[in-house]
Amino acid sequence: MSDDEVRLLKKQGTLKLEQADHMIENVIGTVGMPLGVAVNFLINGKDYLIPMALEEPSVVAAASNAAKMVRERGGFKAESTEPLMIGLVQIVDVKNTTKAKADITVKKGELIQLANQQDPVLVKLGGGAKEIEVKVLDTSTGPMLVVHLIVNVLDAMGANAVNTMCEAIAPKIEQITRGKARMKIISNLAALRLARAEAVFPKDVIGGEEVVEGIVQSYALAAADPYRCATHNKGVMNGVIAIALATGNDSRALEAGAHSFAAMKGKYQPLTTWKRTKDGDLFGRIEIPVPVGIIGGATASNPTAKVCLKILGVKSARELGEVMACVGLANNFAAMRAIVAEGIQRGHMRLHARNIAIMAGATADLADRVAEQMVKEKRIRVDRAKEILEKLTKK
Ligand code: MEV
């Protein structure tokens, strides 16, 4: 690498290299990413500013715009389940799986107690292991048991607490079943930790009956065709993951949870539903797993994440999940509206062109003019941006 490249990597951002070095291994730098704030969000009667970190243009504006449209009807309504995560303990080499299942069920109380001994603080605050369920599965390597340990993780994402508990109860389950414990790990299908949100988008505000119909039909396509559904859900995750990155949450856990939840009924389905109300407005609803925390992990070690949580003003992980659900719904709506009303490229291209102009060396005040010209010509390329810029600066 050149000296400049090395200097670039060593450059300190808000996350200091030393801090980053404690977070992961073999650290050589940190990666910067735009952090924006979506506005206009009114959720359960409370105003929110939403920090969003992502590289894609339009998403912050789209969320803000969608939120503005539902404000006049009282904003978003959101709710959530208790923050229950599921841990798995896999037991193989069991002679009589039916008997083993029954034996585990009898010893459920003892197992839950053992799990809770691993995290007295969580238990003191009202969380901890709550339930045990056992499944017998026929698999490609023969019959096996899987024990689900259900844990209320309160304001943590919960993976550490749940994994520790699973490891702690595994030997006891081996004793009970005389089998062998293999996997002891959290499930990312956080199907018991859900956030739900809904909103009415007034037809006159969103562009009339045609737009309402277009969005309902777009939803119908997503429900019928996984090829569209993946993109539909991607639009939802644009909002959800941007908040996750801003607040130091595990975006992979959210993605894994969302998409496996979307396929839970045996067919990959949209995370949102859309319908026309009797007044002709558009009604949207979302239900999504939200394995997120406001304590521990990067939410605590990344200073920017801490500030973002402060901007958001959420008091619990549940509230954070509810906000994510609303923003996911807003982004999903905005994407469908843009596509059915004017085609997504119009808005996208304007912002894309601005980025290209800046890449070509345009200052902020000239970037808009260069971008405008490129969009008009439908030639959005760095070489063209340079030409236009040259002309503008020569004058
Ligand atoms: C792009 O990031 C997301 C969209 O493709 C979502 C959608 O098609 O609904 C615009």
mmCIF file of C-alpha atoms and ligand atoms in Angstrom:
data_model
loop_
_atom_site.group_PDB
_atom_site.id
_atom_site.type_symbol
_atom_site.label_atom_id
_atom_site.label_comp_id
_atom_site.label_asym_id
_atom_site.label_seq_id
_atom_site.Cartn_x
_atom_site.Cartn_y
_atom_site.Cartn_z
ATOM 1 C CA MET A 1 0.000 0.000 0.000
ATOM 2 C CA SER A 2 1.052 3.578 -0.511
ATOM 3 C CA ASP A 3 1.818 5.808 2.470
ATOM 4 C CA ASP A 4 -1.420 7.684 1.806
ATOM 5 C CA GLU A 5 -3.410 4.460 1.925
ATOM 6 C CA VAL A 6 -1.795 3.448 5.199
ATOM 7 C CA ARG A 7 -2.461 6.909 6.638
ATOM 8 C CA LEU A 8 -6.076 6.620 5.545
ATOM 9 C CA LEU A 9 -6.545 3.344 7.384
ATOM 10 C CA LYS A 10 -4.862 4.683 10.516
ATOM 11 C CA LYS A 11 -6.978 7.829 10.533
ATOM 12 C CA GLN A 12 -9.044 8.005 13.692
ATOM 13 C CA GLY A 13 -12.797 8.234 13.298
ATOM 14 C CA THR A 14 -15.361 8.481 16.069
ATOM 15 C CA LEU A 15 -14.652 4.829 16.782
ATOM 16 C CA LYS A 16 -11.014 4.884 17.852
ATOM 17 C CA LEU A 17 -8.712 2.194 16.498
ATOM 18 C CA GLU A 18 -7.983 1.069 20.030
ATOM 19 C CA GLN A 19 -11.687 0.599 20.752
ATOM 20 C CA ALA A 20 -12.196 -1.205 17.444
ATOM 21 C CA ASP A 21 -9.276 -3.453 18.298
ATOM 22 C CA HIS A 22 -11.152 -4.619 21.387
ATOM 23 C CA MET A 23 -14.276 -5.340 19.394
ATOM 24 C CA ILE A 24 -12.925 -7.642 16.677
ATOM 25 C CA GLU A 25 -9.641 -9.254 15.652
ATOM 26 C CA ASN A 26 -6.851 -8.190 13.280
ATOM 27 C CA VAL A 27 -8.101 -4.608 13.160
ATOM 28 C CA ILE A 28 -6.537 -2.409 10.478
ATOM 29 C CA GLY A 29 -9.010 0.479 10.492
ATOM 30 C CA THR A 30 -12.630 1.515 10.742
ATOM 31 C CA VAL A 31 -15.123 2.084 7.939
ATOM 32 C CA GLY A 32 -17.014 5.331 7.712
ATOM 33 C CA MET A 33 -20.627 5.397 6.637
ATOM 34 C CA PRO A 34 -23.119 8.228 6.243
ATOM 35 C CA LEU A 35 -25.306 8.732 9.300
ATOM 36 C CA GLY A 36 -28.540 10.586 8.603
ATOM 37 C CA VAL A 37 -31.616 11.411 10.637
ATOM 38 C CA ALA A 38 -35.132 10.618 9.462
ATOM 39 C CA VAL A 39 -37.739 13.083 10.652
ATOM 40 C CA ASN A 40 -41.528 13.362 11.051
ATOM 41 C CA PHE A 41 -41.971 10.076 12.886
ATOM 42 C CA LEU A 42 -44.900 10.096 15.297
ATOM 43 C CA ILE A 43 -45.187 6.702 16.987
ATOM 44 C CA ASN A 44 -47.761 5.965 19.680
ATOM 45 C CA GLY A 45 -48.165 9.719 20.140
ATOM 46 C CA LYS A 46 -44.432 10.337 20.662
ATOM 47 C CA ASP A 47 -42.159 12.207 18.261
ATOM 48 C CA TYR A 48 -38.929 10.526 17.214
ATOM 49 C CA LEU A 49 -35.806 11.487 15.330
ATOM 50 C CA ILE A 50 -34.439 8.354 13.717
ATOM 51 C CA PRO A 51 -30.693 7.946 13.203
ATOM 52 C CA MET A 52 -30.048 5.834 10.112
ATOM 53 C CA ALA A 53 -26.651 4.633 8.888
ATOM 54 C CA LEU A 54 -26.448 3.397 5.310
ATOM 55 C CA GLU A 55 -24.776 3.933 1.984
ATOM 56 C CA GLU A 56 -27.909 4.093 -0.173
ATOM 57 C CA PRO A 57 -29.368 7.414 -1.301
ATOM 58 C CA SER A 58 -33.104 8.139 -0.908
ATOM 59 C CA VAL A 59 -33.815 5.842 2.036
ATOM 60 C CA VAL A 60 -33.674 8.520 4.756
ATOM 61 C CA ALA A 61 -35.677 10.954 2.653
ATOM 62 C CA ALA A 62 -38.200 8.256 1.754
ATOM 63 C CA ALA A 63 -38.737 7.276 5.398
ATOM 64 C CA SER A 64 -39.129 10.922 6.432
ATOM 65 C CA ASN A 65 -41.550 11.583 3.621
ATOM 66 C CA ALA A 66 -43.672 8.526 4.394
ATOM 67 C CA ALA A 67 -43.754 9.458 8.088
ATOM 68 C CA LYS A 68 -44.974 12.933 7.162
ATOM 69 C CA MET A 69 -47.852 11.419 5.201
ATOM 70 C CA VAL A 70 -49.164 9.400 8.160
ATOM 71 C CA ARG A 71 -48.677 12.161 10.750
ATOM 72 C CA GLU A 72 -51.969 13.815 9.959
ATOM 73 C CA ARG A 73 -53.801 10.568 10.796
ATOM 74 C CA GLY A 74 -52.064 10.267 14.153
ATOM 75 C CA GLY A 75 -48.855 8.619 12.980
ATOM 76 C CA PHE A 76 -47.883 5.001 13.568
ATOM 77 C CA LYS A 77 -49.314 2.676 16.176
ATOM 78 C CA ALA A 78 -46.835 0.099 17.416
ATOM 79 C CA GLU A 79 -46.680 -2.676 19.965
ATOM 80 C CA SER A 80 -44.428 -5.588 20.790
ATOM 81 C CA THR A 81 -44.221 -8.880 22.610
ATOM 82 C CA GLU A 82 -42.031 -9.506 25.634
ATOM 83 C CA PRO A 83 -38.363 -9.738 24.552
ATOM 84 C CA LEU A 84 -38.253 -13.535 24.448
ATOM 85 C CA MET A 85 -35.342 -15.218 22.707
ATOM 86 C CA ILE A 86 -35.063 -18.930 22.020
ATOM 87 C CA GLY A 87 -31.964 -21.012 22.677
ATOM 88 C CA LEU A 88 -31.494 -24.512 21.263
ATOM 89 C CA VAL A 89 -29.859 -27.564 22.731
ATOM 90 C CA GLN A 90 -29.585 -30.435 20.271
ATOM 91 C CA ILE A 91 -29.478 -33.951 21.743
ATOM 92 C CA VAL A 92 -28.403 -36.880 19.591
ATOM 93 C CA ASP A 93 -27.883 -40.612 20.225
ATOM 94 C CA VAL A 94 -31.042 -40.885 22.298
ATOM 95 C CA LYS A 95 -32.403 -44.450 22.423
ATOM 96 C CA ASN A 96 -36.010 -43.621 23.212
ATOM 97 C CA THR A 97 -36.838 -40.088 22.086
ATOM 98 C CA THR A 98 -40.447 -40.193 23.310
ATOM 99 C CA LYS A 99 -39.370 -41.153 26.820
ATOM 100 C CA ALA A 100 -36.516 -38.620 26.759
ATOM 101 C CA LYS A 101 -38.932 -35.876 25.779
ATOM 102 C CA ALA A 102 -41.245 -36.782 28.653
ATOM 103 C CA ASP A 103 -38.310 -36.954 31.106
ATOM 104 C CA ILE A 104 -37.086 -33.480 30.110
ATOM 105 C CA THR A 105 -40.604 -32.112 30.522
ATOM 106 C CA VAL A 106 -40.768 -33.529 34.065
ATOM 107 C CA LYS A 107 -37.430 -31.890 34.927
ATOM 108 C CA LYS A 108 -38.345 -28.576 33.276
ATOM 109 C CA GLY A 109 -38.368 -26.602 36.534
ATOM 110 C CA GLU A 110 -34.916 -27.814 37.508
ATOM 111 C CA LEU A 111 -33.501 -26.958 34.079
ATOM 112 C CA ILE A 112 -34.989 -23.473 34.138
ATOM 113 C CA GLN A 113 -33.538 -22.929 37.595
ATOM 114 C CA LEU A 114 -30.117 -24.076 36.414
ATOM 115 C CA ALA A 115 -30.308 -21.733 33.448
ATOM 116 C CA ASN A 116 -31.266 -18.822 35.673
ATOM 117 C CA GLN A 117 -28.301 -19.421 37.985
ATOM 118 C CA GLN A 118 -26.121 -18.235 35.091
ATOM 119 C CA ASP A 119 -27.545 -14.708 35.121
ATOM 120 C CA PRO A 120 -28.813 -13.579 38.526
ATOM 121 C CA VAL A 121 -28.852 -9.905 37.464
ATOM 122 C CA LEU A 122 -31.173 -10.609 34.545
ATOM 123 C CA VAL A 123 -33.426 -12.627 36.847
ATOM 124 C CA LYS A 124 -33.439 -9.903 39.504
ATOM 125 C CA LEU A 125 -34.616 -7.391 36.903
ATOM 126 C CA GLY A 126 -37.523 -9.631 35.900
ATOM 127 C CA GLY A 127 -35.935 -11.487 33.005
ATOM 128 C CA GLY A 128 -34.388 -14.931 32.720
ATOM 129 C CA ALA A 129 -35.334 -18.379 31.460
ATOM 130 C CA LYS A 130 -39.101 -18.828 31.478
ATOM 131 C CA GLU A 131 -39.987 -21.974 29.588
ATOM 132 C CA ILE A 132 -38.674 -25.155 28.036
ATOM 133 C CA GLU A 133 -40.135 -26.926 25.030
ATOM 134 C CA VAL A 134 -38.944 -30.187 23.488
ATOM 135 C CA LYS A 135 -39.283 -31.378 19.908
ATOM 136 C CA VAL A 136 -38.457 -34.779 18.437
ATOM 137 C CA LEU A 137 -37.136 -34.423 14.906
ATOM 138 C CA ASP A 138 -36.573 -36.961 12.183
ATOM 139 C CA THR A 139 -33.474 -35.817 10.365
ATOM 140 C CA SER A 140 -31.066 -37.034 7.705
ATOM 141 C CA THR A 141 -28.818 -38.423 10.450
ATOM 142 C CA GLY A 142 -31.645 -40.069 12.341
ATOM 143 C CA PRO A 143 -34.021 -39.047 15.143
ATOM 144 C CA MET A 144 -32.886 -36.370 17.584
ATOM 145 C CA LEU A 145 -34.242 -34.059 20.234
ATOM 146 C CA VAL A 146 -34.120 -30.304 20.247
ATOM 147 C CA VAL A 147 -34.765 -28.464 23.462
ATOM 148 C CA HIS A 148 -35.943 -24.858 23.174
ATOM 149 C CA LEU A 149 -35.013 -22.683 26.114
ATOM 150 C CA ILE A 150 -37.139 -19.526 26.152
ATOM 151 C CA VAL A 151 -35.499 -16.563 27.852
ATOM 152 C CA ASN A 152 -36.715 -13.058 28.571
ATOM 153 C CA VAL A 153 -33.589 -11.036 27.794
ATOM 154 C CA LEU A 154 -35.055 -7.617 28.697
ATOM 155 C CA ASP A 155 -32.999 -4.820 27.121
ATOM 156 C CA ALA A 156 -30.153 -6.932 25.741
ATOM 157 C CA MET A 157 -29.971 -8.498 22.312
ATOM 158 C CA GLY A 158 -29.616 -11.622 24.378
ATOM 159 C CA ALA A 159 -27.283 -13.920 22.458
ATOM 160 C CA ASN A 160 -24.676 -14.054 25.231
ATOM 161 C CA ALA A 161 -27.160 -14.713 28.017
ATOM 162 C CA VAL A 162 -29.004 -17.373 26.027
ATOM 163 C CA ASN A 163 -25.870 -19.149 24.789
ATOM 164 C CA THR A 164 -24.447 -19.274 28.318
ATOM 165 C CA MET A 165 -27.686 -20.760 29.609
ATOM 166 C CA CYS A 166 -27.864 -23.340 26.818
ATOM 167 C CA GLU A 167 -24.304 -24.468 27.534
ATOM 168 C CA ALA A 168 -25.072 -24.652 31.256
ATOM 169 C CA ILE A 169 -28.139 -26.878 30.919
ATOM 170 C CA ALA A 170 -26.722 -29.149 28.212
ATOM 171 C CA PRO A 171 -24.874 -31.580 30.584
ATOM 172 C CA LYS A 172 -27.996 -31.892 32.726
ATOM 173 C CA ILE A 173 -30.082 -32.704 29.627
ATOM 174 C CA GLU A 174 -27.480 -35.307 28.645
ATOM 175 C CA GLN A 175 -27.897 -36.881 32.080
ATOM 176 C CA ILE A 176 -31.693 -36.917 31.788
ATOM 177 C CA THR A 177 -31.780 -38.322 28.266
ATOM 178 C CA ARG A 178 -28.527 -40.328 28.277
ATOM 179 C CA GLY A 179 -27.913 -38.721 24.918
ATOM 180 C CA LYS A 180 -25.191 -36.423 23.629
ATOM 181 C CA ALA A 181 -25.578 -32.640 23.460
ATOM 182 C CA ARG A 182 -24.221 -31.163 20.246
ATOM 183 C CA MET A 183 -25.432 -27.654 19.318
ATOM 184 C CA LYS A 184 -26.032 -25.240 22.185
ATOM 185 C CA ILE A 185 -26.829 -21.917 20.598
ATOM 186 C CA ILE A 186 -29.394 -19.157 20.204
ATOM 187 C CA SER A 187 -31.939 -19.347 17.396
ATOM 188 C CA ASN A 188 -31.984 -16.322 15.128
ATOM 189 C CA LEU A 189 -35.568 -17.070 14.253
ATOM 190 C CA ALA A 190 -36.725 -14.746 17.038
ATOM 191 C CA ALA A 191 -40.361 -15.619 16.426
ATOM 192 C CA LEU A 192 -41.365 -14.835 20.009
ATOM 193 C CA ARG A 193 -39.780 -11.382 20.002
ATOM 194 C CA LEU A 194 -41.954 -9.461 17.608
ATOM 195 C CA ALA A 195 -42.721 -5.829 16.934
ATOM 196 C CA ARG A 196 -45.894 -4.839 15.134
ATOM 197 C CA ALA A 197 -46.817 -1.516 13.645
ATOM 198 C CA GLU A 198 -49.566 -0.105 11.502
ATOM 199 C CA ALA A 199 -50.524 3.158 9.845
ATOM 200 C CA VAL A 200 -53.089 4.690 7.544
ATOM 201 C CA PHE A 201 -51.744 6.525 4.513
ATOM 202 C CA PRO A 202 -54.454 8.938 3.314
ATOM 203 C CA LYS A 203 -55.195 8.488 -0.384
ATOM 204 C CA ASP A 204 -55.246 12.199 -1.145
ATOM 205 C CA VAL A 205 -51.823 12.668 0.400
ATOM 206 C CA ILE A 206 -50.130 9.719 -1.258
ATOM 207 C CA GLY A 207 -51.285 10.443 -4.796
ATOM 208 C CA GLY A 208 -54.856 9.230 -5.132
ATOM 209 C CA GLU A 209 -56.731 6.009 -5.754
ATOM 210 C CA GLU A 210 -54.394 4.842 -8.478
ATOM 211 C CA VAL A 211 -51.450 4.819 -6.060
ATOM 212 C CA VAL A 212 -53.498 2.985 -3.406
ATOM 213 C CA GLU A 213 -54.463 0.359 -5.965
ATOM 214 C CA GLY A 214 -50.915 0.116 -7.287
ATOM 215 C CA ILE A 215 -49.507 -0.527 -3.832
ATOM 216 C CA VAL A 216 -52.147 -3.123 -2.965
ATOM 217 C CA GLN A 217 -51.359 -4.891 -6.241
ATOM 218 C CA SER A 218 -47.638 -4.640 -5.574
ATOM 219 C CA TYR A 219 -48.230 -6.320 -2.216
ATOM 220 C CA ALA A 220 -50.313 -9.007 -3.913
ATOM 221 C CA LEU A 221 -47.422 -9.745 -6.247
ATOM 222 C CA ALA A 222 -44.999 -9.999 -3.313
ATOM 223 C CA ALA A 223 -47.326 -12.439 -1.566
ATOM 224 C CA ALA A 224 -47.571 -14.554 -4.723
ATOM 225 C CA ASP A 225 -44.011 -14.447 -6.064
ATOM 226 C CA PRO A 226 -40.858 -14.870 -3.961
ATOM 227 C CA TYR A 227 -38.827 -13.023 -6.605
ATOM 228 C CA ARG A 228 -40.749 -9.846 -5.851
ATOM 229 C CA CYS A 229 -41.139 -10.706 -2.170
ATOM 230 C CA ALA A 230 -37.363 -10.687 -1.579
ATOM 231 C CA THR A 231 -37.169 -7.118 -2.882
ATOM 232 C CA HIS A 232 -40.329 -6.098 -1.040
ATOM 233 C CA ASN A 233 -38.769 -7.285 2.212
ATOM 234 C CA LYS A 234 -35.454 -5.710 1.256
ATOM 235 C CA GLY A 235 -37.264 -2.380 1.175
ATOM 236 C CA VAL A 236 -38.460 -3.045 4.739
ATOM 237 C CA MET A 237 -34.946 -3.972 5.858
ATOM 238 C CA ASN A 238 -33.509 -0.767 4.356
ATOM 239 C CA GLY A 239 -35.060 1.069 7.294
ATOM 240 C CA VAL A 240 -34.586 -1.623 9.934
ATOM 241 C CA ILE A 241 -30.911 -2.262 9.224
ATOM 242 C CA ALA A 242 -30.047 1.431 8.933
ATOM 243 C CA ILE A 243 -31.244 1.884 12.525
ATOM 244 C CA ALA A 244 -29.439 -1.294 13.581
ATOM 245 C CA LEU A 245 -26.148 0.023 12.182
ATOM 246 C CA ALA A 246 -26.649 3.440 13.733
ATOM 247 C CA THR A 247 -27.341 1.954 17.154
ATOM 248 C CA GLY A 248 -24.642 -0.750 17.095
ATOM 249 C CA ASN A 249 -27.050 -3.649 16.756
ATOM 250 C CA ASP A 250 -26.388 -6.961 15.013
ATOM 251 C CA SER A 251 -27.742 -6.496 11.504
ATOM 252 C CA ARG A 252 -27.121 -10.139 10.529
ATOM 253 C CA ALA A 253 -29.290 -11.361 13.380
ATOM 254 C CA LEU A 254 -32.076 -9.052 12.232
ATOM 255 C CA GLU A 255 -31.791 -10.161 8.607
ATOM 256 C CA ALA A 256 -31.677 -13.859 9.523
ATOM 257 C CA GLY A 257 -34.660 -13.418 11.831
ATOM 258 C CA ALA A 258 -36.707 -11.386 9.380
ATOM 259 C CA HIS A 259 -36.279 -13.676 6.389
ATOM 260 C CA SER A 260 -36.730 -16.937 8.285
ATOM 261 C CA PHE A 261 -39.826 -15.470 9.949
ATOM 262 C CA ALA A 262 -41.082 -14.438 6.508
ATOM 263 C CA ALA A 263 -40.828 -18.086 5.429
ATOM 264 C CA MET A 264 -42.323 -19.571 8.573
ATOM 265 C CA LYS A 265 -45.639 -20.513 6.984
ATOM 266 C CA GLY A 266 -43.834 -22.714 4.490
ATOM 267 C CA LYS A 267 -43.788 -20.052 1.802
ATOM 268 C CA TYR A 268 -41.656 -16.910 1.751
ATOM 269 C CA GLN A 269 -44.053 -14.058 2.454
ATOM 270 C CA PRO A 270 -43.990 -10.255 2.797
ATOM 271 C CA LEU A 271 -43.213 -8.884 6.267
ATOM 272 C CA THR A 272 -45.891 -6.270 5.665
ATOM 273 C CA THR A 273 -49.503 -6.414 4.528
ATOM 274 C CA TRP A 274 -51.298 -3.684 2.586
ATOM 275 C CA LYS A 275 -54.972 -3.114 1.927
ATOM 276 C CA ARG A 276 -57.440 -0.451 0.920
ATOM 277 C CA THR A 277 -59.635 0.802 3.769
ATOM 278 C CA LYS A 278 -63.368 1.298 3.339
ATOM 279 C CA ASP A 279 -62.671 5.027 2.879
ATOM 280 C CA GLY A 280 -60.278 4.259 0.064
ATOM 281 C CA ASP A 281 -57.101 5.031 2.031
ATOM 282 C CA LEU A 282 -54.125 2.713 2.283
ATOM 283 C CA PHE A 283 -53.602 0.653 5.428
ATOM 284 C CA GLY A 284 -50.258 -0.991 6.121
ATOM 285 C CA ARG A 285 -49.167 -3.369 8.822
ATOM 286 C CA ILE A 286 -45.859 -4.987 9.702
ATOM 287 C CA GLU A 287 -44.862 -7.828 11.999
ATOM 288 C CA ILE A 288 -41.166 -8.489 12.354
ATOM 289 C CA PRO A 289 -38.761 -10.202 14.762
ATOM 290 C CA VAL A 290 -36.627 -7.613 16.549
ATOM 291 C CA PRO A 291 -33.653 -9.231 18.294
ATOM 292 C CA VAL A 292 -32.116 -5.910 19.317
ATOM 293 C CA GLY A 293 -30.638 -4.417 22.450
ATOM 294 C CA ILE A 294 -29.954 -1.038 23.986
ATOM 295 C CA ILE A 295 -27.362 -2.360 26.426
ATOM 296 C CA GLY A 296 -24.223 -4.423 25.914
ATOM 297 C CA GLY A 297 -22.344 -5.282 22.734
ATOM 298 C CA ALA A 298 -21.529 -2.523 20.283
ATOM 299 C CA THR A 299 -24.441 -0.426 21.587
ATOM 300 C CA ALA A 300 -22.173 0.179 24.579
ATOM 301 C CA SER A 301 -18.693 0.063 23.018
ATOM 302 C CA ASN A 302 -19.295 2.226 19.952
ATOM 303 C CA PRO A 303 -19.550 5.881 21.047
ATOM 304 C CA THR A 304 -21.583 6.873 17.968
ATOM 305 C CA ALA A 305 -24.114 4.141 18.716
ATOM 306 C CA LYS A 306 -24.568 5.572 22.194
ATOM 307 C CA VAL A 307 -25.239 9.030 20.800
ATOM 308 C CA CYS A 308 -27.674 7.559 18.275
ATOM 309 C CA LEU A 309 -29.604 5.832 21.045
ATOM 310 C CA LYS A 310 -29.759 9.172 22.823
ATOM 311 C CA ILE A 311 -31.110 10.882 19.671
ATOM 312 C CA LEU A 312 -33.731 8.135 19.349
ATOM 313 C CA GLY A 313 -34.708 8.528 22.980
ATOM 314 C CA VAL A 314 -35.874 4.937 23.392
ATOM 315 C CA LYS A 315 -36.146 3.637 26.936
ATOM 316 C CA SER A 316 -36.160 -0.092 26.194
ATOM 317 C CA ALA A 317 -35.178 -2.648 23.586
ATOM 318 C CA ARG A 318 -38.879 -3.207 22.966
ATOM 319 C CA GLU A 319 -39.355 0.460 22.131
ATOM 320 C CA LEU A 320 -36.357 0.299 19.782
ATOM 321 C CA GLY A 321 -37.919 -2.712 18.040
ATOM 322 C CA GLU A 322 -41.218 -0.866 17.667
ATOM 323 C CA VAL A 323 -39.451 2.116 16.090
ATOM 324 C CA MET A 324 -37.651 -0.242 13.694
ATOM 325 C CA ALA A 325 -40.957 -1.795 12.684
ATOM 326 C CA CYS A 326 -42.442 1.647 11.915
ATOM 327 C CA VAL A 327 -39.455 2.735 9.870
ATOM 328 C CA GLY A 328 -39.482 -0.600 8.013
ATOM 329 C CA LEU A 329 -43.150 -0.056 7.196
ATOM 330 C CA ALA A 330 -42.447 3.522 6.100
ATOM 331 C CA ASN A 331 -39.584 2.492 3.798
ATOM 332 C CA ASN A 332 -41.588 -0.357 2.322
ATOM 333 C CA PHE A 333 -44.449 2.034 1.574
ATOM 334 C CA ALA A 334 -42.169 4.704 0.133
ATOM 335 C CA ALA A 335 -40.428 2.242 -2.183
ATOM 336 C CA MET A 336 -43.684 0.822 -3.523
ATOM 337 C CA ARG A 337 -45.167 4.280 -3.965
ATOM 338 C CA ALA A 338 -42.125 5.513 -5.831
ATOM 339 C CA ILE A 339 -42.196 2.483 -8.124
ATOM 340 C CA VAL A 340 -45.904 2.518 -8.901
ATOM 341 C CA ALA A 341 -46.205 6.295 -9.112
ATOM 342 C CA GLU A 342 -43.120 7.464 -10.953
ATOM 343 C CA GLY A 343 -40.590 4.639 -11.185
ATOM 344 C CA ILE A 344 -37.846 4.340 -8.610
ATOM 345 C CA GLN A 345 -35.060 5.629 -10.824
ATOM 346 C CA ARG A 346 -36.194 9.248 -10.919
ATOM 347 C CA GLY A 347 -35.477 10.009 -7.284
ATOM 348 C CA HIS A 348 -32.617 7.557 -7.103
ATOM 349 C CA MET A 349 -30.912 8.951 -10.161
ATOM 350 C CA ARG A 350 -30.993 12.515 -8.913
ATOM 351 C CA LEU A 351 -29.134 11.514 -5.753
ATOM 352 C CA HIS A 352 -26.898 9.090 -7.595
ATOM 353 C CA ALA A 353 -25.994 11.856 -10.050
ATOM 354 C CA ARG A 354 -25.090 14.155 -7.162
ATOM 355 C CA ASN A 355 -22.750 11.487 -5.768
ATOM 356 C CA ILE A 356 -21.132 11.075 -9.178
ATOM 357 C CA ALA A 357 -20.710 14.854 -9.429
ATOM 358 C CA ILE A 358 -18.951 14.905 -6.065
ATOM 359 C CA MET A 359 -16.777 11.976 -7.143
ATOM 360 C CA ALA A 360 -15.815 14.044 -10.184
ATOM 361 C CA GLY A 361 -14.609 16.770 -7.859
ATOM 362 C CA ALA A 362 -17.630 19.094 -7.680
ATOM 363 C CA THR A 363 -17.964 21.200 -4.562
ATOM 364 C CA ALA A 364 -21.310 20.982 -2.730
ATOM 365 C CA ASP A 365 -22.641 24.150 -4.403
ATOM 366 C CA LEU A 366 -21.787 22.948 -7.906
ATOM 367 C CA ALA A 367 -22.805 19.322 -7.397
ATOM 368 C CA ASP A 368 -26.521 20.037 -7.815
ATOM 369 C CA ARG A 369 -25.988 21.847 -11.098
ATOM 370 C CA VAL A 370 -23.748 19.111 -12.479
ATOM 371 C CA ALA A 371 -26.224 16.449 -11.333
ATOM 372 C CA GLU A 372 -29.176 18.259 -12.861
ATOM 373 C CA GLN A 373 -27.454 18.477 -16.216
ATOM 374 C CA MET A 374 -26.499 14.764 -16.201
ATOM 375 C CA VAL A 375 -30.060 13.694 -15.271
ATOM 376 C CA LYS A 376 -31.433 15.847 -18.073
ATOM 377 C CA GLU A 377 -29.048 14.221 -20.520
ATOM 378 C CA LYS A 378 -29.569 10.766 -18.986
ATOM 379 C CA ARG A 379 -25.767 10.410 -18.973
ATOM 380 C CA ILE A 380 -24.769 9.885 -15.358
ATOM 381 C CA ARG A 381 -21.071 9.147 -15.530
ATOM 382 C CA VAL A 382 -17.941 10.493 -13.896
ATOM 383 C CA ASP A 383 -16.365 11.452 -17.234
ATOM 384 C CA ARG A 384 -19.455 13.461 -18.177
ATOM 385 C CA ALA A 385 -19.551 15.046 -14.719
ATOM 386 C CA LYS A 386 -15.948 16.161 -15.189
ATOM 387 C CA GLU A 387 -16.777 17.739 -18.551
ATOM 388 C CA ILE A 388 -19.765 19.639 -17.192
ATOM 389 C CA LEU A 389 -17.778 20.718 -14.179
ATOM 390 C CA GLU A 390 -15.000 22.011 -16.334
ATOM 391 C CA LYS A 391 -17.422 24.109 -18.347
ATOM 392 C CA LEU A 392 -19.082 25.487 -15.236
ATOM 393 C CA THR A 393 -15.832 26.415 -13.536
ATOM 394 C CA LYS A 394 -14.360 27.981 -16.683
ATOM 395 C CA LYS A 395 -17.182 30.496 -16.907
HETATM 396 C C1 MEV B 1 -33.980 -0.593 -2.886
HETATM 397 O O1 MEV B 1 -33.004 -0.509 -1.891
HETATM 398 C C2 MEV B 1 -35.260 -1.145 -2.307
HETATM 399 C C3 MEV B 1 -36.401 -1.304 -3.301
HETATM 400 O O2 MEV B 1 -36.000 -2.149 -4.380
HETATM 401 C C4 MEV B 1 -37.532 -1.926 -2.532
HETATM 402 C C5 MEV B 1 -38.727 -2.310 -3.397
HETATM 403 O O3 MEV B 1 -38.565 -2.605 -4.578
HETATM 404 O O4 MEV B 1 -39.836 -2.333 -2.822
HETATM 405 C C6 MEV B 1 -36.772 0.019 -3.888
#
